[in-house]
Short mmCIF file of C-alpha atoms in Angstrom, two decimals:
data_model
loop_
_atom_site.label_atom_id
_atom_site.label_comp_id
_atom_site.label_asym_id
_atom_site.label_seq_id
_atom_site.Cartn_x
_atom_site.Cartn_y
_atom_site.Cartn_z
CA UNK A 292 -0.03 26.97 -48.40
CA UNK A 293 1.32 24.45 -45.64
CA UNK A 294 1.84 25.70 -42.54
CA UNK A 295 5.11 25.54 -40.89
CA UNK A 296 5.06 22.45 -38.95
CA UNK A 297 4.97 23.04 -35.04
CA UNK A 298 7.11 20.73 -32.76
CA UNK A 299 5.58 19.52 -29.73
CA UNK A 300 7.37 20.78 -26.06
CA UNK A 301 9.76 18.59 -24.83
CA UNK A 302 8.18 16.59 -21.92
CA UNK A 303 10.14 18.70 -19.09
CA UNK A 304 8.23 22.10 -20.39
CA UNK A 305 4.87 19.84 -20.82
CA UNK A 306 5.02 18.78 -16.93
CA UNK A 307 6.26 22.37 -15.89
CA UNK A 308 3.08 23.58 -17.45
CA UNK A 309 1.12 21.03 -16.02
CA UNK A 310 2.46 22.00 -12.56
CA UNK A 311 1.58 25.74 -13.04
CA UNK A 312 -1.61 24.67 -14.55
CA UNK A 313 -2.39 22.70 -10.65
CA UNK A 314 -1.08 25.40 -8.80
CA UNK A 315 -3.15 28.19 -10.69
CA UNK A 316 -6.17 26.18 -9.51
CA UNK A 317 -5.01 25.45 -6.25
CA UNK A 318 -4.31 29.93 -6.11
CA UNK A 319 -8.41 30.18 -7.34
CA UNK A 320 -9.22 27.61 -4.30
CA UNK A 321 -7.03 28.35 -2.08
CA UNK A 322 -8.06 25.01 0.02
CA UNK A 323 -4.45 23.66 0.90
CA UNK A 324 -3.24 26.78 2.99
CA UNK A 325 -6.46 28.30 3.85
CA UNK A 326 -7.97 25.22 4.80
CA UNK A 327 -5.90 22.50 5.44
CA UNK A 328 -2.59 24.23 6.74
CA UNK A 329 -5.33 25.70 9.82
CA UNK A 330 -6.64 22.30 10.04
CA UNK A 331 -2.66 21.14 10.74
CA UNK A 332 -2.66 23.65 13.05
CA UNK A 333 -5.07 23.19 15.54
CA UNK A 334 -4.70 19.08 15.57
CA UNK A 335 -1.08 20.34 16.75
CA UNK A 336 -2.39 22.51 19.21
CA UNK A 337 -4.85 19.45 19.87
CA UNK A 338 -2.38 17.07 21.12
CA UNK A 339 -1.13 18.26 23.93
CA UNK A 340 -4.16 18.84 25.62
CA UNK A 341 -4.91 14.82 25.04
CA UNK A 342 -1.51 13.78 26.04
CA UNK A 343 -0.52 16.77 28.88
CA UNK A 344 0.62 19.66 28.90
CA UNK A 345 3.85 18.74 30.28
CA UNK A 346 6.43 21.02 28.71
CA UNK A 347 9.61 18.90 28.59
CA UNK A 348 7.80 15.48 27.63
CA UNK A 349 5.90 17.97 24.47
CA UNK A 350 9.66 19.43 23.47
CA UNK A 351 10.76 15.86 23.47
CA UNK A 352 7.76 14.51 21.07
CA UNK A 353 7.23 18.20 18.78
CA UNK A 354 9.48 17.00 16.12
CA UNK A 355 7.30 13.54 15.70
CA UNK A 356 4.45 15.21 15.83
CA UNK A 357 5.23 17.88 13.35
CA UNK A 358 6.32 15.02 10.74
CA UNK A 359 2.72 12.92 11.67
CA UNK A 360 0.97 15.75 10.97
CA UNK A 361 2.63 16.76 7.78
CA UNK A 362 2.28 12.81 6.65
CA UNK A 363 -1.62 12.34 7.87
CA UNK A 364 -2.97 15.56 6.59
CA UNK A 365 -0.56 16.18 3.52
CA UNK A 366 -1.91 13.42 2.02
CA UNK A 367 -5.29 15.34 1.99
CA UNK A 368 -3.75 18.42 -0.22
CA UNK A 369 -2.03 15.23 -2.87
CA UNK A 370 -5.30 13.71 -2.93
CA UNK A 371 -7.19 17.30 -3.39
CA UNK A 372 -6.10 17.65 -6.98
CA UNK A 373 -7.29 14.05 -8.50
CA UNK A 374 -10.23 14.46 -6.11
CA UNK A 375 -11.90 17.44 -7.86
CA UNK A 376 -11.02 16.61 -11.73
CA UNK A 377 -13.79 16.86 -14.04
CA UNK A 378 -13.85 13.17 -16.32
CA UNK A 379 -14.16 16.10 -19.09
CA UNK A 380 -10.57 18.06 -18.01
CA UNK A 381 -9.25 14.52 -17.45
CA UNK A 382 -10.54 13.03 -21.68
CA UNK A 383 -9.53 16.21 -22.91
CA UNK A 384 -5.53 16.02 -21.06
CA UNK A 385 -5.34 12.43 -22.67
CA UNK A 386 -6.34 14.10 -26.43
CA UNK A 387 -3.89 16.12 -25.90
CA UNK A 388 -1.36 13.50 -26.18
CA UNK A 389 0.78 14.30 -23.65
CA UNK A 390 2.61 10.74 -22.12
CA UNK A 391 0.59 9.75 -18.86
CA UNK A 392 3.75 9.36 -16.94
CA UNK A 393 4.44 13.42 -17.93
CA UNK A 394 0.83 14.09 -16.87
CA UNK A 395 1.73 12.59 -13.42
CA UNK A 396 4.76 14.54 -12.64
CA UNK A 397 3.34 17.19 -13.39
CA UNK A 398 1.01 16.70 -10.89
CA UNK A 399 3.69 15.61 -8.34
CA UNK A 400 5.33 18.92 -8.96
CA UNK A 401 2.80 20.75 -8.19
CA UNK A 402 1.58 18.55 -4.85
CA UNK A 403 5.66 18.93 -3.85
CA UNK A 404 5.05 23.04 -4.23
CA UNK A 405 1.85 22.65 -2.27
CA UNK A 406 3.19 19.97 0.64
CA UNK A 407 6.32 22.22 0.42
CA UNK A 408 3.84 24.94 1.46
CA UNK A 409 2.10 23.29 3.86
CA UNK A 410 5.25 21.85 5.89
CA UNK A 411 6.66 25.99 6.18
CA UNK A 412 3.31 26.94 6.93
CA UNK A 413 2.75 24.68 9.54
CA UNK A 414 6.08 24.75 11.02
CA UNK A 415 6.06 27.96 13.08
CA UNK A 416 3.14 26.73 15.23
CA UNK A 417 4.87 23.17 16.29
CA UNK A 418 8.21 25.54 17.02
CA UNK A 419 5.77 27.86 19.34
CA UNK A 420 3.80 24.93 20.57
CA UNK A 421 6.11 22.14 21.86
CA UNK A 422 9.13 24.57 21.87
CA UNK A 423 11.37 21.28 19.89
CA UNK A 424 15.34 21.56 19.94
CA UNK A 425 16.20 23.90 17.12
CA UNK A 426 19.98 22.99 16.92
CA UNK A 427 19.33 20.81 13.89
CA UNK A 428 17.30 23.84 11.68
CA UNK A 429 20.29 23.60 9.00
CA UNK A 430 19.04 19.90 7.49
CA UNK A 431 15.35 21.07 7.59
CA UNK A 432 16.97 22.62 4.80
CA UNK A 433 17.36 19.31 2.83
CA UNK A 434 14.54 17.02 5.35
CA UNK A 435 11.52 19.32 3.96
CA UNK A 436 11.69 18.92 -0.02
CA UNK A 437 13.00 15.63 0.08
CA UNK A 438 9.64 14.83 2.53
CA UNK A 439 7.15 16.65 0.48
CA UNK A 440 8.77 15.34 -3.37
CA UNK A 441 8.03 11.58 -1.67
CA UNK A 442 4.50 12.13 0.01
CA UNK A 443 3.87 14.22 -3.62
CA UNK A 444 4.95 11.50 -5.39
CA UNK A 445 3.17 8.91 -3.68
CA UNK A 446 -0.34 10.68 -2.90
CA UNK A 447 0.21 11.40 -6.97
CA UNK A 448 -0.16 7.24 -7.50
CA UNK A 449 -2.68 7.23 -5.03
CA UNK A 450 -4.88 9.43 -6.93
CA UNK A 451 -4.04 8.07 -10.16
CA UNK A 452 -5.52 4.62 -8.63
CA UNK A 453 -8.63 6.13 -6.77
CA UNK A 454 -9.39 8.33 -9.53
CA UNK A 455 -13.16 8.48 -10.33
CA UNK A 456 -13.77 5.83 -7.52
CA UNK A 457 -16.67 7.22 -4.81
CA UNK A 458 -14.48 6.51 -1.85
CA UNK A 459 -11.38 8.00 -2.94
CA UNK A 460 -11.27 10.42 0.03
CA UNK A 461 -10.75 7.57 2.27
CA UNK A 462 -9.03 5.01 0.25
CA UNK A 463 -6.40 7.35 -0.91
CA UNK A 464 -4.82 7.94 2.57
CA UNK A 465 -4.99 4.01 3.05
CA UNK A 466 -2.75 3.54 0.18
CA UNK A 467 -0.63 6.28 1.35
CA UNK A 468 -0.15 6.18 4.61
CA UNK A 469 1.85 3.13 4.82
CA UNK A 470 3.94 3.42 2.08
CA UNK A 471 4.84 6.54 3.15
CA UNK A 472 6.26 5.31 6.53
CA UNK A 473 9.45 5.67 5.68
CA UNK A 474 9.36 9.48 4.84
CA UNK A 475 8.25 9.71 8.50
CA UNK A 476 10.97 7.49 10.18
CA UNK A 477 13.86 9.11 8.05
CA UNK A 478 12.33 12.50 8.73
CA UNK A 479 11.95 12.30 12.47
CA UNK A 480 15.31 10.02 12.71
CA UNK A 481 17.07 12.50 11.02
CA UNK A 482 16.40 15.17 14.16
CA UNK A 483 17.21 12.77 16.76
CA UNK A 484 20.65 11.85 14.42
CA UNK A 485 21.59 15.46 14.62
CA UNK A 486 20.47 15.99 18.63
CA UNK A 487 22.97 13.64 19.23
CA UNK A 488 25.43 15.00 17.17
CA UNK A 489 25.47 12.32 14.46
CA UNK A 490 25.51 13.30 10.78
CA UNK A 491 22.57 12.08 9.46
CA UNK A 492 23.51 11.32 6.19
CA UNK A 493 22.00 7.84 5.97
CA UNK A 494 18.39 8.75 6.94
CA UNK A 495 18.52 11.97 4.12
CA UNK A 496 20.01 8.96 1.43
CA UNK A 497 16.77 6.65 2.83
CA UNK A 498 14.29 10.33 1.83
CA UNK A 499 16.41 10.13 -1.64
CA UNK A 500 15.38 6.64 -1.90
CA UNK A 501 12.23 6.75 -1.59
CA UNK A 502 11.66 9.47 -3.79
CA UNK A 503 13.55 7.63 -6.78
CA UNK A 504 11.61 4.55 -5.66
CA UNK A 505 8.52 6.69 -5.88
CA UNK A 506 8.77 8.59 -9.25
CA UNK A 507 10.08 5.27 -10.94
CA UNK A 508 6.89 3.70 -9.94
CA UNK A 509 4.78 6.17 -11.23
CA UNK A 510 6.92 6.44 -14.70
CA UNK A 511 6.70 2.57 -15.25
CA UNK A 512 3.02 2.35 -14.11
CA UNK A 513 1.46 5.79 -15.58
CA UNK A 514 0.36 4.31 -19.05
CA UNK A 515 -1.19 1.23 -17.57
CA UNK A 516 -3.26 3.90 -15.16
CA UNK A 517 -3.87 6.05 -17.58
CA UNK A 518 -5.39 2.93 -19.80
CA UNK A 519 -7.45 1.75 -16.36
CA UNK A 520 -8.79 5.13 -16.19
CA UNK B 26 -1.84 -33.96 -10.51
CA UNK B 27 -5.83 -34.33 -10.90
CA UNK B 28 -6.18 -36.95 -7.73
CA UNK B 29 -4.22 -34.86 -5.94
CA UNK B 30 -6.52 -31.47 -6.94
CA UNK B 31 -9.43 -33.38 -6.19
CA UNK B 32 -8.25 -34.84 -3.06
CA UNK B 33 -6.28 -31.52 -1.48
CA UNK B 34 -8.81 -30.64 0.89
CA UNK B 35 -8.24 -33.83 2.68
CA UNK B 36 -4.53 -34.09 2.19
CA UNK B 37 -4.78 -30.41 3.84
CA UNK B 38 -7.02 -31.97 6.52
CA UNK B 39 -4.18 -34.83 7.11
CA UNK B 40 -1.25 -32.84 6.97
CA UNK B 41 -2.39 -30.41 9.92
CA UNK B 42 -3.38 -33.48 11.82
CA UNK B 43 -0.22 -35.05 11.45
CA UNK B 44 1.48 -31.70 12.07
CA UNK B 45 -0.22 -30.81 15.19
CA UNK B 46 0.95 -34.14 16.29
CA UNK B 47 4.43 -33.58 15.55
CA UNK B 48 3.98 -30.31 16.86
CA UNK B 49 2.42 -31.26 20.51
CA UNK B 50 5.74 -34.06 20.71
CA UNK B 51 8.41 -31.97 19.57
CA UNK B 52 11.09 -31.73 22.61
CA UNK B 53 9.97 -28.31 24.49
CA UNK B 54 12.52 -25.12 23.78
CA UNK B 55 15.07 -25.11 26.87
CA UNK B 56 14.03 -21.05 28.12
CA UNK B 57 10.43 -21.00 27.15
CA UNK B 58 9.43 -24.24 27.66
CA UNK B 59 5.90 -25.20 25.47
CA UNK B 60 4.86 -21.72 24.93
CA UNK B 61 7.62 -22.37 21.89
CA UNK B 62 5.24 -24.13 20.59
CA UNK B 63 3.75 -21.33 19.09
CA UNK B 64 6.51 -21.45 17.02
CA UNK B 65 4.47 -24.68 14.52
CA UNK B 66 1.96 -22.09 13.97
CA UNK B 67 3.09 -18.79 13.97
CA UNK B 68 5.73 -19.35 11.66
CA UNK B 69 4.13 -21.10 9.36
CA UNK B 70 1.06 -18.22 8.84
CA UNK B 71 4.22 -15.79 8.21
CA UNK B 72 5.50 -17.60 5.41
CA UNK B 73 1.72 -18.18 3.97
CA UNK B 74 1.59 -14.31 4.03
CA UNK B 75 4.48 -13.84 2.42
CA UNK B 76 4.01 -16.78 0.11
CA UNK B 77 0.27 -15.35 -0.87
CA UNK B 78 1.57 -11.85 -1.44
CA UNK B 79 4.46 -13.19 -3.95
CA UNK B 80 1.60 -14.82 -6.11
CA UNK B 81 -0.49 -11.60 -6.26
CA UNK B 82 2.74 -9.81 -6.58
CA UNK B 83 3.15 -12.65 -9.67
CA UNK B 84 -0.11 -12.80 -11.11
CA UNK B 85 -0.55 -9.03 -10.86
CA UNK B 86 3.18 -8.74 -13.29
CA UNK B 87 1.57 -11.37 -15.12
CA UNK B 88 -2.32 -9.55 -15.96
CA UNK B 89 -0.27 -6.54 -16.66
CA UNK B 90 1.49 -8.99 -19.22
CA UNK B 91 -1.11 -11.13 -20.82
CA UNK B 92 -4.36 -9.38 -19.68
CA UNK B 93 -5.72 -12.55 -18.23
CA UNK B 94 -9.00 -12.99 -16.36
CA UNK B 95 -7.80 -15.76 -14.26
CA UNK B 96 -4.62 -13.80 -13.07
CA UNK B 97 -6.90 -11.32 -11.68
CA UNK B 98 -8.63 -13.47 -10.04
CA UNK B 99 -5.59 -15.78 -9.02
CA UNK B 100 -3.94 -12.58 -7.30
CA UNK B 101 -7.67 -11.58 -5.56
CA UNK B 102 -7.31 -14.21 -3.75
CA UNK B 103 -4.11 -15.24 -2.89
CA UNK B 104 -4.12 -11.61 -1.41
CA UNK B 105 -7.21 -12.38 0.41
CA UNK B 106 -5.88 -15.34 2.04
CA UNK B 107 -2.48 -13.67 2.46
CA UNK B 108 -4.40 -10.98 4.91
CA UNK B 109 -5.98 -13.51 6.47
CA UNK B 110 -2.72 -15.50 7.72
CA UNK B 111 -1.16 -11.80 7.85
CA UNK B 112 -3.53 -11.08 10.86
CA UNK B 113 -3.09 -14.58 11.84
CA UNK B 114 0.31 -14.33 12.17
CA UNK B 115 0.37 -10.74 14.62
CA UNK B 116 -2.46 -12.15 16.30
CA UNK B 117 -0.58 -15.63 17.16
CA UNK B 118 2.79 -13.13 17.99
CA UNK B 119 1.33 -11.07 20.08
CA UNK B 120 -0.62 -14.34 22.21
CA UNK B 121 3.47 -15.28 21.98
CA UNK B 122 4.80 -11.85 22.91
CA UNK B 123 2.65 -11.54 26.42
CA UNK B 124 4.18 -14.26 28.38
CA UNK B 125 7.82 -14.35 26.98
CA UNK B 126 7.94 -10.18 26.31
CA UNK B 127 5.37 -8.91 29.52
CA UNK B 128 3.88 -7.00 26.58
CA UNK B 129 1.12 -7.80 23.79
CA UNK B 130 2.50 -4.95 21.30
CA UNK B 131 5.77 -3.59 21.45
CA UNK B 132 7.55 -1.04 19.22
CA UNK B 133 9.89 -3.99 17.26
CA UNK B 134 10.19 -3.22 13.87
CA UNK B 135 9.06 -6.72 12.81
CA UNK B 136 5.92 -6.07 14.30
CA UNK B 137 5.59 -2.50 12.84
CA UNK B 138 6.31 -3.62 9.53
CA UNK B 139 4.47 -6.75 9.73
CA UNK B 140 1.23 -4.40 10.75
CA UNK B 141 1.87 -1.91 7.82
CA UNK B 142 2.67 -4.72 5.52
CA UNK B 143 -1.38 -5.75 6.77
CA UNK B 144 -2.77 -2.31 5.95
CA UNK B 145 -1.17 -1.77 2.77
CA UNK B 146 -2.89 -5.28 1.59
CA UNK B 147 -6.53 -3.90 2.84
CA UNK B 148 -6.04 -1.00 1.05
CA UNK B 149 -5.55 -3.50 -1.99
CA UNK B 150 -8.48 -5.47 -1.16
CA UNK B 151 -10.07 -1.90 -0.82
CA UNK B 152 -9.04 -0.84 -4.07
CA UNK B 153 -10.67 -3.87 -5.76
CA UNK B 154 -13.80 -3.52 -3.65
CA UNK B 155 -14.23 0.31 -4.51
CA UNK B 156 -13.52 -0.30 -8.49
CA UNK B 157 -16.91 -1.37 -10.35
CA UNK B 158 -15.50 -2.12 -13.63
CA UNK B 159 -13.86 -5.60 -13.59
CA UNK B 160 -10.97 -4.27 -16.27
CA UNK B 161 -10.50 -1.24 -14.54
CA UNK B 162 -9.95 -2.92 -11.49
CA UNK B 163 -7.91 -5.21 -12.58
CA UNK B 164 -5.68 -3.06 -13.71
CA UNK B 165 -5.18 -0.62 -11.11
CA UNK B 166 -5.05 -3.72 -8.74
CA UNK B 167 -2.05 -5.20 -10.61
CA UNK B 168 -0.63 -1.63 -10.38
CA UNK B 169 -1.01 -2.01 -6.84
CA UNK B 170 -0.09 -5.67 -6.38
CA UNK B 171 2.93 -5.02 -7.73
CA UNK B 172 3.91 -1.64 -5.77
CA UNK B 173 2.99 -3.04 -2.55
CA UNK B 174 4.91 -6.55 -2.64
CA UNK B 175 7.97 -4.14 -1.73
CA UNK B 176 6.89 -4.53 1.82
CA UNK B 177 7.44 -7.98 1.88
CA UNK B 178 11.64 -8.14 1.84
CA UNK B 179 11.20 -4.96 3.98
CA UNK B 180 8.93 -7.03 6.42
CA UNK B 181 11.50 -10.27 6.01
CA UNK B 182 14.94 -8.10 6.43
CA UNK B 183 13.39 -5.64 9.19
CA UNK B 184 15.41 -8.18 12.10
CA UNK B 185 18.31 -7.99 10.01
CA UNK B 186 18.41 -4.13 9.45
CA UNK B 187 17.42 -3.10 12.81
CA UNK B 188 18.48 -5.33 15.66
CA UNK B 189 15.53 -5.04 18.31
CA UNK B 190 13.42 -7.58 20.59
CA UNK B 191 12.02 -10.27 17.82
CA UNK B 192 14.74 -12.80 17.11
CA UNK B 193 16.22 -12.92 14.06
CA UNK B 194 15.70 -15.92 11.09
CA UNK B 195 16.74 -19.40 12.46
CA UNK B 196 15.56 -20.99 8.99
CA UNK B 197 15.87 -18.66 5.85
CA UNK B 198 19.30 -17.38 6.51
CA UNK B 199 22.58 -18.14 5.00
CA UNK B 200 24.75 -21.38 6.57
CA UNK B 201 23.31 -24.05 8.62
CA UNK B 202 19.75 -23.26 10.48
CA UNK B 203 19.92 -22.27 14.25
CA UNK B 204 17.59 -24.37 15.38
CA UNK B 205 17.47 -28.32 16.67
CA UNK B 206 17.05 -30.69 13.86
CA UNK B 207 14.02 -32.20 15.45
CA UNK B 208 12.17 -28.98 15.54
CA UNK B 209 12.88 -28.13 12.50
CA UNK B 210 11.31 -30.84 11.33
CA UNK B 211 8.15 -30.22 12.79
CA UNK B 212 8.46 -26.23 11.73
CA UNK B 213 8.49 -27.90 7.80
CA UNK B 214 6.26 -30.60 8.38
CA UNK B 215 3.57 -27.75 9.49
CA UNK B 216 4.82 -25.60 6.84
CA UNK B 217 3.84 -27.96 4.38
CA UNK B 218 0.46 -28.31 5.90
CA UNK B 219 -0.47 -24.71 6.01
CA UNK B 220 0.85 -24.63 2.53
CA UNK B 221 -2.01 -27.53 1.61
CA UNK B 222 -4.49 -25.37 4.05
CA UNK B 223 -3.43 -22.33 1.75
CA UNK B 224 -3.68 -24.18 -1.48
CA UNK B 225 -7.41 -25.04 -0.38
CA UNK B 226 -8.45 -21.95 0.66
CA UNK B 227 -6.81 -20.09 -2.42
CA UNK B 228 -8.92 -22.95 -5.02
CA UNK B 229 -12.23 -22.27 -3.03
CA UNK B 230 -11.86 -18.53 -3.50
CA UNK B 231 -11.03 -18.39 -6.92
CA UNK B 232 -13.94 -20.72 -7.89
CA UNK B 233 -16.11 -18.10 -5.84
CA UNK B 234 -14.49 -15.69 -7.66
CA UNK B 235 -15.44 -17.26 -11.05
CA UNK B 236 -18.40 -18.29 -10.17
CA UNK B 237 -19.50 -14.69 -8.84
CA UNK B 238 -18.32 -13.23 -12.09
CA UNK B 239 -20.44 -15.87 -14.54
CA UNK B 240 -23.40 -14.52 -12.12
CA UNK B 241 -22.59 -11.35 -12.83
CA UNK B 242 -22.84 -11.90 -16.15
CA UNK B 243 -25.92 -14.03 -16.43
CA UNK B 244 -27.99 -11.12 -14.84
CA UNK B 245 -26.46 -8.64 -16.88
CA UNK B 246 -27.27 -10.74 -19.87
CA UNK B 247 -31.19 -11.10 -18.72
CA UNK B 248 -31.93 -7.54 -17.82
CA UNK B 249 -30.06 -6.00 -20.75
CA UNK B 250 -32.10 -5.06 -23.98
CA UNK B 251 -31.67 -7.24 -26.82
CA UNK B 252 -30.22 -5.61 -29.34
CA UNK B 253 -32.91 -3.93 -32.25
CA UNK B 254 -35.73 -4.22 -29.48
CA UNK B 255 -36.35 -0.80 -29.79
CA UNK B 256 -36.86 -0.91 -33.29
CA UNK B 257 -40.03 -1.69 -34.38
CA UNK B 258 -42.21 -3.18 -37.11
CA UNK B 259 -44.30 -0.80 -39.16
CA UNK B 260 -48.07 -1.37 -39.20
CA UNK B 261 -49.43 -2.39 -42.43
CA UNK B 262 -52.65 -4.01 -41.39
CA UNK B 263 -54.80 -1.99 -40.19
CA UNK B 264 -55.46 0.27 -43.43
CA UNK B 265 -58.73 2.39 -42.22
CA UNK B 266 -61.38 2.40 -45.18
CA UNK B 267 -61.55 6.03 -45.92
CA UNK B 268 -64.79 7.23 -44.91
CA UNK B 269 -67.94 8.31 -47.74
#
C-alpha cells in the first residue's frame, strides 16, 4: 500500500520553525540575557566613569551610547548561534533539504527576537544611568525592531561567512560592525530628529533600507554559502 | 600589448617621474598655496582604492560566475592593493587636513566613510586569511567582495549627501570640472601614473599569489601517500621447510 504522499511546509512555516528551533536553544542557554544583556549593562555603567560623571554632558550622549552598545555587543548574541553549531546539526539541516536562504532567515528571526530582547533589556539601565530626553519614547516604538531585524540580518551573513573558521569570534564583529553603521546613525539621528521636533521619517526609511538591503543579500548569497560551507 | 606587459614596471617608474614633475610646476592653488599639492597624490590613491575595489567587486561577480582560479586571485589582490592606497589616501588627507583644517581627524563624513570603507576591506582580507580551504575561501570571499563594494558609491556620494568640511568632487561630477585646466592636467597625468604603479603592484601580487598556490601544491603532492601504498604484496618466498 502507498502511503499518502506528504507535502513539504511552505518555506514561511520552515523558517518559523527554524526560529523557534534557535530560540529553544538560546531558552536551554540562556547566554544572551543572562550573560550578555549584564555585560551591556555594566560597559554602560562603565562609561561614565571614563568620560565624567557630569550629568548634563551624560543626558546629552545616553542615547549614542545606548545604540553603541546595542551595535558592539549585539553582534555577540547574532554571532552566538553560528558560533556553537555542531558540523553534525549543520550536514544534517542541509539533508533536510530545506533552501539555504530559508535556513538563514530563520536564523535572522530568531537573532531579531533575541537583539529585540537585548535592546528592552538593556534599555532601563541607560534611562536610569544618563537620565536621556524621553520625549521621543513613541518612535522607539518603530527605531528598536527595525535596529535589531538589520544587526540580525547582518550578524546572520556574518556567521554564515565565519562559519567553522577558528577566529570567528573576532572576525565576525569585523564584518559587522561597519556595515552596520548605518543602523547606528539612523538610530541615534532619529532621537536628535525628534528632540528638535523634526519628524524623523527619513532616518526610520534609511533602518527600512537597510534591512531590505540586508535580507536581499542574504537571499541572493545563501546557496553560494551554503555550497562554501 | 606584450612590450607593454613586459615593460610596465618602467613605464610605471616614468610616469610618476614625469608626474611628480608636472606636479612640483603646476601653478600653486590661490588660498592654500603648495600644500595643494597634495592634491597630485592624494587624489590619485582615492581613485586607486576605488578603482581596486571595483575589480574585486568584478572578479568576485565573476568567480561566483565561472568558478575561476585566477578571478580569485585577481580580486585578492586588487583588494590588497586597494587597502593599501585606501590607508594611503586617509593618511595623505589627514597630513592635508592639519594645516588647512587645524585638525588631523575630524568628524566629516568623507573621512568616516572612507575609514569604514578601510575596515570593511580588512575584514575581507581577514576572511581570506582565516579560510584554509582555497574553494571555500573563494567563495565566501566573492560573497564578501561583492557585499562590501556597496561602500564604495557610499564613500564617493558621502560630500554630496551630507554637506560638511571636505570639498565636494571638482572632477567626477556632472558639467564642466571646477578646477583650472592646468591642474587638471597634472591631477590626470598622475592619475595615469598611479594607475601604471597599481597595474604593477596588482601583476606582482597575483604572480605571488600563483606562485604560492603551485607551492602549495608541490608539498602537498610530496608528503601525501601515493595512492595503493598501503597495500601490500603478499610474501610468497619465504616458504619455511616444515620441520621432521
Amino acid at each position: 500500500m502507498i502511503s499518502p504522499r506528504t507535502e513539504a511546509p511552505r518555506p514561511l512555516l520552515q523558517a518559523l520553525e527554524l526560529t523557534r528551533k534557535d530560540l529553544r536553544l538560546e531558552v536551554r542557554a540562556g547566554e544572551a540575557l543572562l550573560v550578555t544583556a549584564p555585560f551591556g549593562g555594566v560597559a554602560l555603567l562603565l562609561v561614565p566613569l571614563a568620560v565624567g560623571t557630569d550629568v548634563p554632558m551624560l543626558r546629552s550622549v545616553g542615547s549614542g551610547m545606548y545604540w553603541a552598545v546595542v551595535l558592539l555587543f549585539g553582534v555577540l548574541i547574532t554571532l552566538r548561534q553560528s558560533a556553537v553549531d555542531a558540523p553534525q546539526q549543520v550536514e544534517l539541516l542541509r539533508l533536510t533539504g530545506i533552501h539555504p536562504a530559508v535556513q538563514l532567515l530563520g536564523r535572522a528571526g530568531a537573532n531579531a527576537v533575541l537583539l529585540l530582547a537585548f535592546e528592552l533589556a538593556v534599555l532601563p539601565v541607560a534611562v536610569i544611568v544618563y537620565d536621556p530626553p524621553l520625549n521621543n519614547w513613541p518612535w522607539l516604538v518603530l527605531v528598536l525592531p527595525l535596529v535589531a531585524i538589520g544587526l540580525a540580518v547582518l550578524g546572520t551573513l556574518a556567521g554564515a561567512l565565519t562559519q567553522g573558521l577558528a577566529g570567528r569570534t573576532t572576525l565576525g564583529p569585523l564584518l559587522v560592525v561597519p556595515l552596520a553603521l548605518p543602523l547606528l546613525l539612523a538610530a541615534t539621528q532619529t532621537a536628535e530628529a525628534t528632540r528638535y521636533g523634526r519628524p524623523p521619517w527619513n532616518w526610520l526609511a534609511l533602518l527600512l533600507l537597510v534591512d531590505l538591503v540586508a535580507a536581499l543579500a542574504v537571499v541572493l548569497s545563501a546557496r553560494s554559502l551554503e555550497e562554501g560551507s | 600589448m606584450r612590450p607593454l606587459s613586459r615593460h610596465l614596471s618602467t613605464v610605471a617608474v616614468l610616469a610618476m617621474a614625469t608626474g611628480l614633475a608636472v606636479a612640483l610646476t603646476a601653478p600653486p592653488d590661490q588660498l592654500q598655496g603648495n600644500l595643494q599639492r597634495l592634491m597630485y597624490v592624494h587624489v590619485p590613491a582615492a581613485w586607486l582604492a576605488y578603482l581596486s575595489f571595483a575589480i574585486t567587486f568584478g572578479a568576485s561577480v565573476g568567480w561566483l560566475w565561472k568558478r575561476k582560479a585566477r578571478l580569485d586571485r585577481l580580486a585578492a589582490a586588487s583588494a590588497e592593493v586597494g587597502v593599501f592606497f585606501t590607508g594611503l589616501t586617509i593618511v595623505l588627507g589627514s597630513v592635508w587636513g592639519k594645516p588647512v583644517w587645524g585638525v588631523w581627524w575630524t568628524w566629516d563624513p568623507r573621512l568616516v566613510t572612507t575609514a569604514l570603507m578601510f575596515f570593511v576591506y580588512l575584514g575581507y582580507l581577514a576572511l581570506r586569511r582565516a579560510t584554509l580551504d582555497p574553494t571555500v575561501r573563494a567563495r565566501r570571499a566573492a560573497v564578501f567582495g561583492v557585499l562590501a563594494f556597496g561602500q564604495v558609491p557610499v564613500v564617493h556620494m558621502s560630500v554630496i549627501w551630507w554637506r560638511a568640511l571636505h570639498q565636494p568632487p571638482t572632477v567626477l561630477r556632472p558639467g564642466d570640472p571646477s578646477i583650472d585646466h592646468w591642474m587638471l592636467a597634472a591631477l590626470v597625468l598622475n592619475v595615469l601614473a598611479f594607475t601604471a604603479v597599481y597595474a604593477v603592484l596588482l601583476r606582482s601580487r597575483i604572480r605571488l599569489a600563483a606562485d604560492e598556490e603551485a607551492l602549495a601544491a608541490a608539498q602537498d603532492a610530496a608528503t601525501a601517500d601515493l595512492a595503493g601504498a598501503a597495500v601490500t604484496a603478499p610474501d610468497y618466498g619465504r616458504r619455511t621447510e616444515p620441520d621432521v
